[in-house]
CSV table of C-alpha atoms in Angstrom, one decimal:
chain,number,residue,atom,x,y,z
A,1,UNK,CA,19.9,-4.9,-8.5
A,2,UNK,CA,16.8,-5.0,-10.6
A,3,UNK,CA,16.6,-1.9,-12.9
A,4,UNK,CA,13.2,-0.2,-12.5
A,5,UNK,CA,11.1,0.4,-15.5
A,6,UNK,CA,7.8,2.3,-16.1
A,7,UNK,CA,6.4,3.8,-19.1
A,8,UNK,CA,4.6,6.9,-19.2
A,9,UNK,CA,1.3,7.7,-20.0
A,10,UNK,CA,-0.5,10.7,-20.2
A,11,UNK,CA,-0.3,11.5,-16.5
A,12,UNK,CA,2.7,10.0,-15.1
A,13,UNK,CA,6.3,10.2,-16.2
A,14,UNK,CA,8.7,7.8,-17.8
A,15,UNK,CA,10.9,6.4,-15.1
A,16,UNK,CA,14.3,4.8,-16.0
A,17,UNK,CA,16.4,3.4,-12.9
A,18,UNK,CA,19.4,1.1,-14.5
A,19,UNK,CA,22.5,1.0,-11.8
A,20,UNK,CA,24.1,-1.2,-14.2
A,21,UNK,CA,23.8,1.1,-17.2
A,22,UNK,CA,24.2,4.1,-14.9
A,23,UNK,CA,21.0,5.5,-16.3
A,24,UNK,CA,18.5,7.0,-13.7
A,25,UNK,CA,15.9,9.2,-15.3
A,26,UNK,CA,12.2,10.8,-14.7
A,27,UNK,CA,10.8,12.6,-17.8
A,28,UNK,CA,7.6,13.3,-18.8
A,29,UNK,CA,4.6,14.9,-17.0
A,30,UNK,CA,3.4,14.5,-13.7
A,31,UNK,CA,0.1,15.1,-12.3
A,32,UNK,CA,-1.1,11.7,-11.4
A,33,UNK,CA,-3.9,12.4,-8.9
A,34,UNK,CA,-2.5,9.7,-6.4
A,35,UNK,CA,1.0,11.2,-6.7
A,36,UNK,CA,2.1,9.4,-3.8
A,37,UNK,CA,1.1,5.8,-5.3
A,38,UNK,CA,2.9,6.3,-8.1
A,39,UNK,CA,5.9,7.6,-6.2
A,40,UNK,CA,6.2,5.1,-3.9
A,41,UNK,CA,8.0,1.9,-5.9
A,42,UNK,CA,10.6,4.6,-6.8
A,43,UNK,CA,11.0,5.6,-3.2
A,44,UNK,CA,11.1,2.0,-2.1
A,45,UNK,CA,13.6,1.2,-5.4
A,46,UNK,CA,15.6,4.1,-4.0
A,47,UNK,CA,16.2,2.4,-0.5
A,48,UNK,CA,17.5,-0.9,-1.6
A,49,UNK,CA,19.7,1.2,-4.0
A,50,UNK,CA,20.6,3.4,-1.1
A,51,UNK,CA,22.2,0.6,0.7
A,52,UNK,CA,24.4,-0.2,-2.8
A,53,UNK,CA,25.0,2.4,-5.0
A,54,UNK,CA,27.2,2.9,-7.9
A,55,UNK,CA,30.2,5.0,-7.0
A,56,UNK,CA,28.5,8.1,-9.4
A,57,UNK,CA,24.9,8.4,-9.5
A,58,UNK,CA,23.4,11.6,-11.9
A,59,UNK,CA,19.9,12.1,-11.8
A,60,UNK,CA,17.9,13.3,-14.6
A,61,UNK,CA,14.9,14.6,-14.2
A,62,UNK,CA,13.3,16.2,-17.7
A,63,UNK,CA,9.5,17.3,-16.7
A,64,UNK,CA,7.3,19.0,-18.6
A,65,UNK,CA,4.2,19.4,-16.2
A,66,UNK,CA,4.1,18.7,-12.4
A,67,UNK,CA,2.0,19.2,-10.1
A,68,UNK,CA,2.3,19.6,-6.4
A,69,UNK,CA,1.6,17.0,-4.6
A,70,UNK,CA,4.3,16.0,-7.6
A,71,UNK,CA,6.6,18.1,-6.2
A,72,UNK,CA,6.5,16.8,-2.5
A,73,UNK,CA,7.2,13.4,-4.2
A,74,UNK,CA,9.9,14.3,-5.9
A,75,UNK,CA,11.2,15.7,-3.1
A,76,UNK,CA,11.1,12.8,-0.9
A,77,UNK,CA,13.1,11.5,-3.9
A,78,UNK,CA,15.9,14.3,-3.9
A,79,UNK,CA,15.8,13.7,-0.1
A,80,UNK,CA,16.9,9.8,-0.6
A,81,UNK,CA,20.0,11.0,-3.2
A,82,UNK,CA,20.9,13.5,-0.8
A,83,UNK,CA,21.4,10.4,1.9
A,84,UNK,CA,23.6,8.7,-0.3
A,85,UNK,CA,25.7,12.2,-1.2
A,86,UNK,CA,25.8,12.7,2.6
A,87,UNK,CA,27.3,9.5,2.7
A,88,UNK,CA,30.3,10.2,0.6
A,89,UNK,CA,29.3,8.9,-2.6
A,90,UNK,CA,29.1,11.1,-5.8
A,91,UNK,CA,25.6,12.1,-6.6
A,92,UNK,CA,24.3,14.8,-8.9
A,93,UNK,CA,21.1,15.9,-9.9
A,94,UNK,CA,20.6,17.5,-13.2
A,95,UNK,CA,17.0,18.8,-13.6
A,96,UNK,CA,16.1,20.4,-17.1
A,97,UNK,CA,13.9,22.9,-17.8
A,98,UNK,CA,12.4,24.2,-20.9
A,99,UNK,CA,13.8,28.1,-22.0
A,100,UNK,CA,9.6,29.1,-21.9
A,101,UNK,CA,9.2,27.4,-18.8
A,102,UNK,CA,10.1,30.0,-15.7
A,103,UNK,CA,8.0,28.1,-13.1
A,104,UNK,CA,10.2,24.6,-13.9
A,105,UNK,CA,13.3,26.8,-13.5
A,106,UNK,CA,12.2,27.9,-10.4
A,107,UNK,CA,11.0,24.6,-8.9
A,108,UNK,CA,14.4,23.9,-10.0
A,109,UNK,CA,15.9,26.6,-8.1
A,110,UNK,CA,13.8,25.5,-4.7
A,111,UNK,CA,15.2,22.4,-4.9
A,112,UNK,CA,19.1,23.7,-5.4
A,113,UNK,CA,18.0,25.7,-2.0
A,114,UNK,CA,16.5,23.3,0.2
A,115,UNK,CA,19.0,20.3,-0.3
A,116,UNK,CA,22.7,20.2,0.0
A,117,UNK,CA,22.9,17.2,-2.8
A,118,UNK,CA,24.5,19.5,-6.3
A,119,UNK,CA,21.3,20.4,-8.1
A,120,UNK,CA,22.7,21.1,-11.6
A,121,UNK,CA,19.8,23.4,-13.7
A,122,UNK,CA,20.0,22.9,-17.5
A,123,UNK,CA,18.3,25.0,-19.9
A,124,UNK,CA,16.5,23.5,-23.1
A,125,UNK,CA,16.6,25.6,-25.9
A,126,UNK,CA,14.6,25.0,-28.8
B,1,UNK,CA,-53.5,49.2,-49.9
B,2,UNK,CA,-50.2,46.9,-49.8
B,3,UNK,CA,-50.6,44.8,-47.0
B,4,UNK,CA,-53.5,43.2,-48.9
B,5,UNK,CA,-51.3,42.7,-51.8
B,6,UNK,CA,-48.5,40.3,-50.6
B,7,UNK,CA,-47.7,37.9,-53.1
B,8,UNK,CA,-48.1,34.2,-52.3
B,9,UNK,CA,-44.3,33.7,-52.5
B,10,UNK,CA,-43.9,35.0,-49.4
B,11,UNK,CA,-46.3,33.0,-47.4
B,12,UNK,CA,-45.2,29.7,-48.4
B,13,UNK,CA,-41.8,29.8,-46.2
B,14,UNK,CA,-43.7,29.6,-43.2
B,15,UNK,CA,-44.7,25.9,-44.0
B,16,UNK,CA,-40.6,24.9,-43.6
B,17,UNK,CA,-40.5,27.6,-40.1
B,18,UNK,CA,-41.8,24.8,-37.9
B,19,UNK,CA,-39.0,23.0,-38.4
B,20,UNK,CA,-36.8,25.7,-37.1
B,21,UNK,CA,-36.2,25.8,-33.0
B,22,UNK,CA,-38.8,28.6,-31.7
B,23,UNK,CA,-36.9,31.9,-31.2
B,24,UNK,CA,-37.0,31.6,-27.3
B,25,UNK,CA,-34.4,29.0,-27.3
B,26,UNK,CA,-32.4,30.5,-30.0
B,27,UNK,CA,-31.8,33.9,-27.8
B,28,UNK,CA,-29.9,32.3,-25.1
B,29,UNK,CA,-27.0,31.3,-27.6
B,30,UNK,CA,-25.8,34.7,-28.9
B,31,UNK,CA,-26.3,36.7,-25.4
B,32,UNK,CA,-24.0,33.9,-24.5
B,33,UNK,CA,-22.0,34.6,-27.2
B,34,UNK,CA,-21.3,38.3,-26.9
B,35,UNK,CA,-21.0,38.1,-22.9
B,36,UNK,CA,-18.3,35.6,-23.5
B,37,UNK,CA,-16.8,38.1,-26.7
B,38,UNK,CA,-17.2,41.3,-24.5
B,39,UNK,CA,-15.4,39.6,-21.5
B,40,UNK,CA,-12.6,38.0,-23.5
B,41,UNK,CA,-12.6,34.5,-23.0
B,42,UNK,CA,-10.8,32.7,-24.8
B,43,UNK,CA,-11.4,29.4,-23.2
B,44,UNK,CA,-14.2,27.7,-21.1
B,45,UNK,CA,-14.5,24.4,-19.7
B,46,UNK,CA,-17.8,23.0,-17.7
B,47,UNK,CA,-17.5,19.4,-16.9
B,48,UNK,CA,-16.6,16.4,-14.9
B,49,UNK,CA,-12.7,17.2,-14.0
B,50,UNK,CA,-11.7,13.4,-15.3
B,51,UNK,CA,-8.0,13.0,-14.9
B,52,UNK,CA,-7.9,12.0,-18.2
B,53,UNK,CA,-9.6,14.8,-19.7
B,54,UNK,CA,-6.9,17.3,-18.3
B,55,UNK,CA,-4.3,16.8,-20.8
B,56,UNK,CA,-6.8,17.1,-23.5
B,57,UNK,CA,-8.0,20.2,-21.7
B,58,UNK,CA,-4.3,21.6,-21.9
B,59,UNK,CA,-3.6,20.6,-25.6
B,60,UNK,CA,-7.1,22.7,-26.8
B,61,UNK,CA,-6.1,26.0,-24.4
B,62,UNK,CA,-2.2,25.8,-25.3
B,63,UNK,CA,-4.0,26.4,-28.9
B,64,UNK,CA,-6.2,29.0,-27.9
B,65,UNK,CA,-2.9,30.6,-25.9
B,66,UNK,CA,-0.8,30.4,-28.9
B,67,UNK,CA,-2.7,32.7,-30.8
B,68,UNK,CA,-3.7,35.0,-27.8
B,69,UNK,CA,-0.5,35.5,-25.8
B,70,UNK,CA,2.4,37.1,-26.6
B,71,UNK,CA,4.8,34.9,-25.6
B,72,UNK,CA,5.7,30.9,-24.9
B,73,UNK,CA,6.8,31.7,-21.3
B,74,UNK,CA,2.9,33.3,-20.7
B,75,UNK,CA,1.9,30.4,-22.7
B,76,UNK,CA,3.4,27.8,-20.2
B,77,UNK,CA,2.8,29.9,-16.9
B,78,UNK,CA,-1.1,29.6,-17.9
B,79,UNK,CA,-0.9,26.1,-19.0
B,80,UNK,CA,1.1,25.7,-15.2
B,81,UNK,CA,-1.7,27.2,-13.7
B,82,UNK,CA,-4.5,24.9,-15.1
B,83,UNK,CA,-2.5,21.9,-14.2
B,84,UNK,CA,-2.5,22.8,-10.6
B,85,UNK,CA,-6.1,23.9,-10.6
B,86,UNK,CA,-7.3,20.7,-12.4
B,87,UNK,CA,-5.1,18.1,-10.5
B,88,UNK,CA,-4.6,19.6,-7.2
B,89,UNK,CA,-6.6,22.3,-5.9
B,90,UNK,CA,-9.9,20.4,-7.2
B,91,UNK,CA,-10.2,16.6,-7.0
B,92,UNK,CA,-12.4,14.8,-9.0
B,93,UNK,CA,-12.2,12.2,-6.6
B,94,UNK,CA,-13.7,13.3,-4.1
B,95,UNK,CA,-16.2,15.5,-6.4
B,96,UNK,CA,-17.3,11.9,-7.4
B,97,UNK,CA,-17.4,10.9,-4.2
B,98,UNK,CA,-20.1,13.8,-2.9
B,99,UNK,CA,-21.8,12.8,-6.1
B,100,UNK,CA,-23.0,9.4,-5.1
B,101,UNK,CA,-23.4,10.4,-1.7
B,102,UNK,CA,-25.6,13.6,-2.1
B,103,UNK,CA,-27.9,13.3,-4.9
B,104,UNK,CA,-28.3,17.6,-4.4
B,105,UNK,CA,-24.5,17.6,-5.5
B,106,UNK,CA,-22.9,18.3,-8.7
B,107,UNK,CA,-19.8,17.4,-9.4
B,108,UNK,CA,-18.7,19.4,-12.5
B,109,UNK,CA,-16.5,22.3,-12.3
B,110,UNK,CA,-15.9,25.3,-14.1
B,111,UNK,CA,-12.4,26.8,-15.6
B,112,UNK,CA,-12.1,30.2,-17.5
B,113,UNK,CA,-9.3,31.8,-19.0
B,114,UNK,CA,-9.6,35.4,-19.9
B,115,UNK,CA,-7.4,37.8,-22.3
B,116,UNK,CA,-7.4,41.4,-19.7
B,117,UNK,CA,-4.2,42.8,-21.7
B,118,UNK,CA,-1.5,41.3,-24.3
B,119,UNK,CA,0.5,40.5,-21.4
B,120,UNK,CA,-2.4,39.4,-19.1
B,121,UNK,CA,-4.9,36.4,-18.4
B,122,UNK,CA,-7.0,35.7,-15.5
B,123,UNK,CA,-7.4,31.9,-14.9
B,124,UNK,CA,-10.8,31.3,-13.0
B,125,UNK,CA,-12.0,27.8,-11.7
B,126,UNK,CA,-15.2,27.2,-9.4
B,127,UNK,CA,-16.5,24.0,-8.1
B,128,UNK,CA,-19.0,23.1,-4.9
B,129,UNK,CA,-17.0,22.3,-1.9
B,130,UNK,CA,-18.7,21.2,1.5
B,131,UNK,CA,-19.3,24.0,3.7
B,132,UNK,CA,-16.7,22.1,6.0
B,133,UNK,CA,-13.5,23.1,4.0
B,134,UNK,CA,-15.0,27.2,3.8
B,135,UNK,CA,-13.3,27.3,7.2
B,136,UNK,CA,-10.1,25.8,6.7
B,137,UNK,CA,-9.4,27.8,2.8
B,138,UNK,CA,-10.9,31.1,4.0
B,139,UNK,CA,-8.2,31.0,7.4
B,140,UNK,CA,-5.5,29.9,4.5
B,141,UNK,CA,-6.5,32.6,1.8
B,142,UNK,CA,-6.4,35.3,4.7
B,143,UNK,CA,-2.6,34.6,5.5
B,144,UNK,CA,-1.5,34.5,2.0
B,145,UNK,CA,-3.5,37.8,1.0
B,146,UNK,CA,-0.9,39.3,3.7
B,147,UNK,CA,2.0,37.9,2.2
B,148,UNK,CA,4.3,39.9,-0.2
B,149,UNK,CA,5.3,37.8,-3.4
B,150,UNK,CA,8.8,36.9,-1.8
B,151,UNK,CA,7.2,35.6,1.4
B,152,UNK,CA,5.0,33.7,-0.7
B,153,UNK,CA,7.9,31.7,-2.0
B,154,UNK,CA,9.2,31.5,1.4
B,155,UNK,CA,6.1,30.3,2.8
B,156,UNK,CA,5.9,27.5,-0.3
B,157,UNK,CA,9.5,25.9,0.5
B,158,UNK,CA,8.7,25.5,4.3
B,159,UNK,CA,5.1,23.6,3.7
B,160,UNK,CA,7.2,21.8,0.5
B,161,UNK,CA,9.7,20.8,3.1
B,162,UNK,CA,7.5,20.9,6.4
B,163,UNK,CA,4.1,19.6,5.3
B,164,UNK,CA,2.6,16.0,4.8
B,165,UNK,CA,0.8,14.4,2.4
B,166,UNK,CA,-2.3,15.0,4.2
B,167,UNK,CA,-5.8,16.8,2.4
B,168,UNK,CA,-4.8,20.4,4.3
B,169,UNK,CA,-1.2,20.3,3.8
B,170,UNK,CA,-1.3,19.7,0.1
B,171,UNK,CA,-4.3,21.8,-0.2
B,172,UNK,CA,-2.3,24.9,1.2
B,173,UNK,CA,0.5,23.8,-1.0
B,174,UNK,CA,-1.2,24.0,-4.3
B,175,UNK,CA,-2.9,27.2,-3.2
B,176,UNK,CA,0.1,28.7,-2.3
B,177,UNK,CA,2.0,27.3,-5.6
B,178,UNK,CA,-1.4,29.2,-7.7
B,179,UNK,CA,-0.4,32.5,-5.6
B,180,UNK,CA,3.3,32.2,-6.6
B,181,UNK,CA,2.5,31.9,-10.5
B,182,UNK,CA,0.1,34.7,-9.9
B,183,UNK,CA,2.9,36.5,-7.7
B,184,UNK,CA,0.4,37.1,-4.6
B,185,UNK,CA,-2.7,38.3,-7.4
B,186,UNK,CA,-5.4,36.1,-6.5
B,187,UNK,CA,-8.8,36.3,-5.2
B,188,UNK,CA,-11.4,34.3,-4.5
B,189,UNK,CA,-15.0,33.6,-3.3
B,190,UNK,CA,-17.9,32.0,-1.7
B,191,UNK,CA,-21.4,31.4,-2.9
B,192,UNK,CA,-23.6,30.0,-0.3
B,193,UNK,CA,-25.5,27.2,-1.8
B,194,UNK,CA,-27.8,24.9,0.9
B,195,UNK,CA,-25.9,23.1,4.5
B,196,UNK,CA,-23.9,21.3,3.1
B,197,UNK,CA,-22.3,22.8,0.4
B,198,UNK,CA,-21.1,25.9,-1.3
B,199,UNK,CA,-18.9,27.4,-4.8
B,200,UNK,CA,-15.7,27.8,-4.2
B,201,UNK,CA,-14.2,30.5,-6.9
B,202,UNK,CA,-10.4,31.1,-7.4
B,203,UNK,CA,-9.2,33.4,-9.4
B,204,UNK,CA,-5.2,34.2,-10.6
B,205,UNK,CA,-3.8,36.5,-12.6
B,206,UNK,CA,-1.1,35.8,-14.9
B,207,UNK,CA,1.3,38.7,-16.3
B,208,UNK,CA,4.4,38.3,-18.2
């Protein structure tokens, strides 16, 4: 499978999707104002991967600003990895926050709530 | 005896005067000034929301908020705030859209930050909306205004999960995400302009 790449830019994060290199990353901010344009390839990426993944799949996700309509994106995304947990594979999805940064932590926190995929939160300390 | 006796020295200036701006226009400026002073602001924005210009927007007030707040976490809880109020809650989209439509309409919006305490900042942002939405926000607004901060959070994880990705449903969302930041302190108002449209006002208060 095809990695997916795509760089950031002032608005929308860095995505890194490499099966082969086990490397699946979002970082960056996020507050595109058509959230769900730039969220769909990943979605759709996320599918095909569905139907193959690698035995361990961790998710990084290192965000400094998001907004909400972000955040329902991001779910749909968390939703898709839970599919393939739910499916007996080994997913885990390690979302970062920055120490200064309570909202992140908490967005963070929602998400460990709402799905049943291991949402692991890691503190940046600078 | 001395008013006939002023020396020439002190006529000439007047020549250069002209080329000063008559003092009419110059008393708008420090009114300005001192109201701004008096109310704390320590940041002011009034301008065409561009999606570009955010980010900018952020860097300049993350300045302003290093010096005023007391701490990184207030810092970023602000900076939170006007990136939901910028990118979600008001769309410059569709504020560019009324613009070519109505020439009456003006798309540039306003956002405020004010210093209250050293632990406290009220975020303000205002932009016409049509008259249309007043309905809609006003019946939203209402419900959260009875919610207690908890339920507020509650409320925010069932639209996260439940909503779509329509206008309303993303709408309440960000609205909802601004009363979370805020923990349930924030207001808001109407100005009635003409038929079609009116200013919406939001206003959240940020504490440590």
């Amino acid at each position: 499978m095809k990695p997916l790449k795509i760089e950031s830019t002032h608005k929308t994060p860095k995505v890194y999707l490499d099966p082969e290199e086990g490397v699946f990353e979002i970082s960056g901010r996020s507050i595109p104002e058509d959230s769900v344009g730039f969220y769909k390839p990943i979605l759709e990426w996320l599918d095909e991967y569905a139907q193959n993944p690698n035995e361990k799949t961790e998710f990084k996700f290192e965000l400094e600003y998001f907004n909400t309509s972000s955040s329902k994106n991001i779910l749909e995304l968390l939703k898709r990895l839970e599919e393939i947990y739910e499916k007996g594979h080994d997913v885990k999805v390690i979302w970062y926050y920055d120490e200064d940064d309570e909202d992140m932590e908490e967005t963070g926190e929602d998400y460990q709530a709402l799905l049943k995929v291991p949402v692991e939160l890691i503190m940046r300390v600078y | 005896m001395e008013k006939n006796t002023t020396p020439e020295s002190v006529k000439t200036p007047k020549k250069k005067s002209k080329k000063i701006l008559p003092v009419r226009d110059l008393q708008f400026t420090y009114p300005f000034y001192k109201n701004m002073h008096s109310n704390n602001v320590i940041f002011c924005f009034l301008g065409v929301i561009d999606p570009d210009l955010v980010l900018y927007i952020l860097d300049i007030m993350e300045d302003a908020l290093e010096e005023a707040a007391s701490s990184r976490k207030l810092t970023k809880r602000v900076g939170n705030v006007m990136v939901e109020c910028l990118t979600s809650l008001y769309s410059s989209e569709k504020a560019q859209e009324y613009a070519e439509h109505f020439k009456e309409y003006d798309p540039r919006a306003i956002f405020v930050v004010r210093k209250l305490t050293e632990d406290t900042f009220l975020v303000s942002a205002g932009q016409y909306i049509e008259n249309s939405r007043i309905k809609f926000l006003k019946k939203l607004m209402f419900k959260i205004s009875k919610l207690t901060p908890e339920e507020i959070k509650e409320e925010y994880k069932r639209l996260l999960t439940s909503g779509g990705f329509d206008e309303q449903s993303v709408l309440s969302l960000s609205v909802l995400d601004l009363a979370r930041k805020a923990h349930g302190d924030i207001r808001h108002s109407f100005e009635f302009i003409n038929n079609k449209f009116s200013f919406f006002t939001i206003e959240a208060k940020i504490s440590k």
